[in-house]
C-alpha atoms as one frame of an Amber mdcrd trajectory, in Angstrom:
protein
  -4.542  10.872 -24.691  -3.266   7.316 -24.374  -5.668   4.417 -25.006  -5.790
   1.891 -22.196  -3.669  -1.133 -23.168  -5.464  -4.384 -23.957  -4.374  -6.298
 -20.839  -6.506  -8.941 -19.189  -6.769  -8.711 -15.381  -6.129 -12.473 -15.354
  -2.683 -13.902 -15.989  -4.310 -17.130 -17.145  -7.574 -19.053 -16.834  -8.283
 -22.778 -16.737 -11.609 -24.559 -16.699 -12.065 -27.646 -14.545 -15.392 -29.495
 -14.562 -17.183 -26.399 -15.770 -15.579 -24.130 -13.154 -13.260 -21.375 -14.359
 -10.203 -20.830 -12.178  -8.081 -17.751 -12.794  -4.833 -16.312 -11.483  -5.253
 -12.553 -11.359  -2.384 -10.115 -11.689  -3.471  -8.586  -8.372  -3.090 -11.904
  -6.549   0.273 -12.431  -8.237   1.374  -8.970  -7.063   0.546  -9.889  -3.461
   2.406 -13.208  -3.729   5.455 -11.701  -5.432   5.568  -8.778  -2.984   5.477
 -11.083   0.036   8.152 -13.387  -1.407  10.426 -10.449  -2.263   9.941  -8.999
   1.219  10.841 -12.341   2.759  13.978 -12.529   0.590  15.181  -9.001   1.350
  14.709  -9.480   5.112  16.657 -12.755   5.033  19.429 -11.033   3.084  19.616
  -8.258   5.677  19.724 -10.500   8.755  22.384 -12.728   7.160  24.710  -9.761
   6.668  26.363  -9.125  10.057  28.046  -5.952   8.808  24.675  -4.181   8.639
  24.127  -4.385  12.407  25.890  -2.844  15.373  25.885  -6.178  17.163  23.890
  -9.223  16.020  20.874  -9.368  13.714  17.609  -8.961  15.664  15.966 -12.060
  14.163  16.756 -15.543  12.943  15.636 -17.038   9.635  13.207 -19.296  11.509
  11.599 -16.283  13.196  11.190 -14.569   9.818   9.270 -17.596   8.546   6.976
 -17.582  11.571   6.427 -13.830  11.291   5.376 -14.170   7.656   2.107 -15.902
   8.567   1.116 -13.136  10.959   2.014 -10.423   8.469  -0.228 -11.982   5.823
  -3.117 -12.109   8.306  -2.461  -8.515   9.351  -2.476  -7.282   5.754  -5.707
  -9.067   4.816  -7.723  -8.497   7.999  -6.427  -4.980   8.589  -6.790  -3.961
   4.953 -10.388  -5.137   4.794 -11.487  -3.773   8.179  -9.693  -0.507   7.449
 -11.660  -0.074   4.228 -14.906  -0.829   6.055 -14.195   1.627   8.876 -12.487
   4.441   6.969 -14.262   4.471   3.628 -17.775   2.973   3.653 -18.953   2.115
   7.174 -22.691   2.930   6.679 -22.958   0.528   3.725 -21.383  -2.344   5.647
 -23.428  -1.658   8.793 -26.541  -1.986   6.650 -25.322  -5.351   5.301 -22.580
  -6.829   7.544 -22.250  -9.972   5.406 -20.617  -7.795   2.724 -17.593  -7.394
   5.010 -16.361 -10.934   4.349 -16.703 -10.634   0.559 -13.099  -9.562   0.003
 -13.178 -10.986  -3.529 -15.451  -8.099  -4.535 -12.725  -5.563  -3.741 -12.257
  -2.959  -1.045  -8.885  -2.914   0.738  -7.222  -0.018   2.542  -3.449   0.412
   2.720  -3.724   2.345   5.963  -5.893  -0.423   7.460  -3.439  -3.068   6.264
  -0.610  -1.034   7.779  -2.354  -0.951  11.165  -3.007  -4.688  10.919   0.680
  -5.325  10.283   1.654  -3.059  13.188  -0.570  -5.023  15.578   0.781  -8.352
  14.280   4.395  -7.163  14.555   3.963  -5.797  18.085   2.420  -9.054  19.249
   5.052 -11.193  17.521   7.986  -9.026  18.590   7.031  -9.088  22.260   6.314
 -12.813  22.146   9.659 -13.624  20.479  11.652 -10.977  22.401  12.703  -9.145
  19.211  13.736  -5.448  19.431  10.679  -3.671  18.078  12.474  -0.794  16.354
  14.761  -3.134  14.409  11.781  -5.331  13.565  10.024  -2.238  12.218  13.088
  -1.372  10.128  13.114  -4.819   8.514   9.407  -4.728   7.746   9.707  -1.238
   6.263  12.562  -2.438   4.073  10.380  -5.274   2.781   7.317  -3.187   1.913
   7.899  -0.753  -1.024   8.418  -3.377  -3.750   5.115  -4.998  -2.776   3.443
  -1.575  -2.927   4.860  -0.996  -6.401   3.589  -4.345  -7.671   0.186  -3.740
  -6.114  -0.184  -0.345  -7.799   0.844  -1.811 -11.139  -1.863  -4.442 -10.650
  -4.345  -1.645  -9.906  -3.456  -0.139 -13.282  -3.898  -3.464 -15.078  -7.290
  -3.847 -13.387  -8.237  -0.313 -14.545  -9.153   0.702 -10.986  -8.233   3.518
  -8.592  -7.598   5.877 -11.501  -7.069   9.613 -11.180  -9.066  12.715 -11.934
  -9.765  13.883 -15.512  -6.791  15.565 -17.200  -5.846  17.131 -20.519  -2.153
  16.266 -20.109  -0.663  14.197 -22.952  -0.116  11.137 -20.743  -3.743  10.987
 -19.615  -5.116   7.448 -20.019  -8.552   6.556 -21.403  -9.603   3.981 -18.810
 -12.478   1.680 -19.810 -15.824   1.453 -18.031 -18.806   3.728 -17.500 -17.486
   5.046 -14.174 -14.115   6.037 -15.654 -15.801   7.649 -18.626 -18.296   9.615
 -16.561 -16.813  13.109 -16.845 -19.635  15.661 -17.195 -17.197  18.491 -17.902
 -15.439  16.617 -20.743 -16.716  16.228 -24.297 -15.906  12.921 -25.972 -13.497
  10.423 -24.452 -12.322  11.167 -20.925  -8.616  10.817 -20.133  -7.548  10.505
 -16.508  -4.336  10.715 -14.516  -2.738   7.245 -14.252  -2.419   7.815 -10.520
  -1.683   4.122  -9.950   1.552   4.579 -11.916   2.407   7.748  -9.999   2.056
   5.779  -6.760   4.006   2.811  -8.118   6.870   5.166  -8.946   6.854   7.232
  -5.749   5.789   4.993  -2.868   7.143   1.912  -4.640  10.247   2.255  -6.792
  11.664   5.542  -5.460  11.033   4.708  -1.810  12.511   1.217  -2.288  15.719
   2.658  -3.741  16.039   5.138  -0.870  15.508   2.463   1.783  17.865  -0.041
   0.107  20.600   2.597  -0.032  19.953   3.587   3.576  20.024   0.001   4.845
  22.737  -1.594   2.688  25.053   1.337   1.983  24.589   4.027   4.639  24.442
   1.949   7.826  20.820   2.793   8.501  20.079  -0.484  10.289  22.641   0.440
  12.946  20.266   3.227  13.997  17.065   1.396  15.068  13.930   3.166  13.899
  15.582   5.181  11.121  14.574   3.003   8.148  11.043   2.666   9.518  10.799
   6.404  10.054  11.954   7.197   6.516   9.459   4.685   5.122   6.521   6.154
   7.060   7.458   9.699   6.077   8.133   8.798   2.450   4.933   6.843   1.966
   2.852   9.484   3.714   4.263  12.301   1.581   3.900  10.314  -1.659   0.295
   9.387  -0.918  -0.568  12.921   0.221   0.735  14.409  -3.039  -0.870  11.854
  -5.372  -4.239  12.408  -3.682  -4.402  15.807  -5.410  -4.877  14.011  -8.741
  -6.419  10.722  -7.598 -10.166  10.232  -7.977 -11.672   9.868  -4.492 -13.984
   7.026  -3.529 -17.488   7.584  -4.832 -19.061   7.729  -1.376 -17.215  10.986
  -0.644 -18.340  12.741  -3.825 -21.570  14.726  -3.844 -23.069  17.695  -5.632
 -21.791  20.000  -2.925 -18.445  18.204  -2.651 -17.343  17.301  -6.203 -13.667
  16.985  -5.195 -14.499  14.274  -2.665 -13.037  15.802   0.478 -13.461  13.746
   3.643 -13.208  16.891   5.773 -13.742  20.462   4.616 -12.456  23.774   5.943
 -14.274  26.517   4.080 -13.111  26.432   0.480 -10.545  23.656   0.886 -10.227
  20.281   2.532  -8.483  16.932   2.764  -9.312  13.617   1.149  -9.495  10.497
   3.302  -6.149   9.354   1.894  -4.538  12.658   2.898  -6.179  12.619   6.318
  -4.847   9.136   7.054  -1.384  10.003   5.726  -0.776  12.937   8.064  -0.274
  10.778  11.201   2.105   8.554   9.203   4.220  11.557   8.226   4.321  12.875
  11.797   5.125   9.465  13.278   7.772   8.796  10.642   9.542  12.081  11.311
   9.486  11.344  15.047  11.078   7.917  14.583  13.665   9.176  12.071  14.739
  12.182  14.137  15.096  10.242  17.393  17.005   7.321  15.846  20.406   6.914
  17.456  23.311   4.694  16.571  23.033   1.635  18.821
């Protein structure tokens, strides 16, 4: 077992007139991920050799798109969590929906929010939607990696109990509630699994595809590989990731969202299946333009 490292969730804190202001690692991950995504998109559109004809966007359009992407991530991520993971609680107290500072964001909801924002922006600015999707897919994995690392620092979204030597002893009563374990409870560091698979590995694949293999000359290919890669990574990690508490019950200790006899799917797996199918469809139908 590995003790959880002594890392504060805050990068730094300052007190002004009795009010404590803090910069959290999670907020820094969002900021850094967005800035890196902006940089990598600008690098791609400024390299004419990556495109069959001309780049689908200008630098000015990338700047305007950034605002809508941020709104899509925040609004979609929050509403997705409300709808997919804990709707009865929020229906009972709708004011809780706006309290984003208390946690509760869904990647799949944020993804849908970004899709809506991109479709609206692309049609308004007359940008080819498949190439726009490729650029946004290229910009995403590094932000995912940083976000999952921040989840680890925050000691949240940990995995199921494990006896493997790299199991981590996460702090907190919830993490240490393991009725079947005597003594300290070690859990899968599923945040690190996700950071490595849907973040680092997927980023390397997409960078190679876009900057070395001519993938941007086949509109929809990079986006399709991203959707398939993320969906598969998330589906696999869900086998060792602790499900949200609202899905766990005495008759459903694994936390399946849907059950089929003696087996089932978690909500994360259920939401990943359409991503995998859609990604394969885009990747297989991509043609050199």
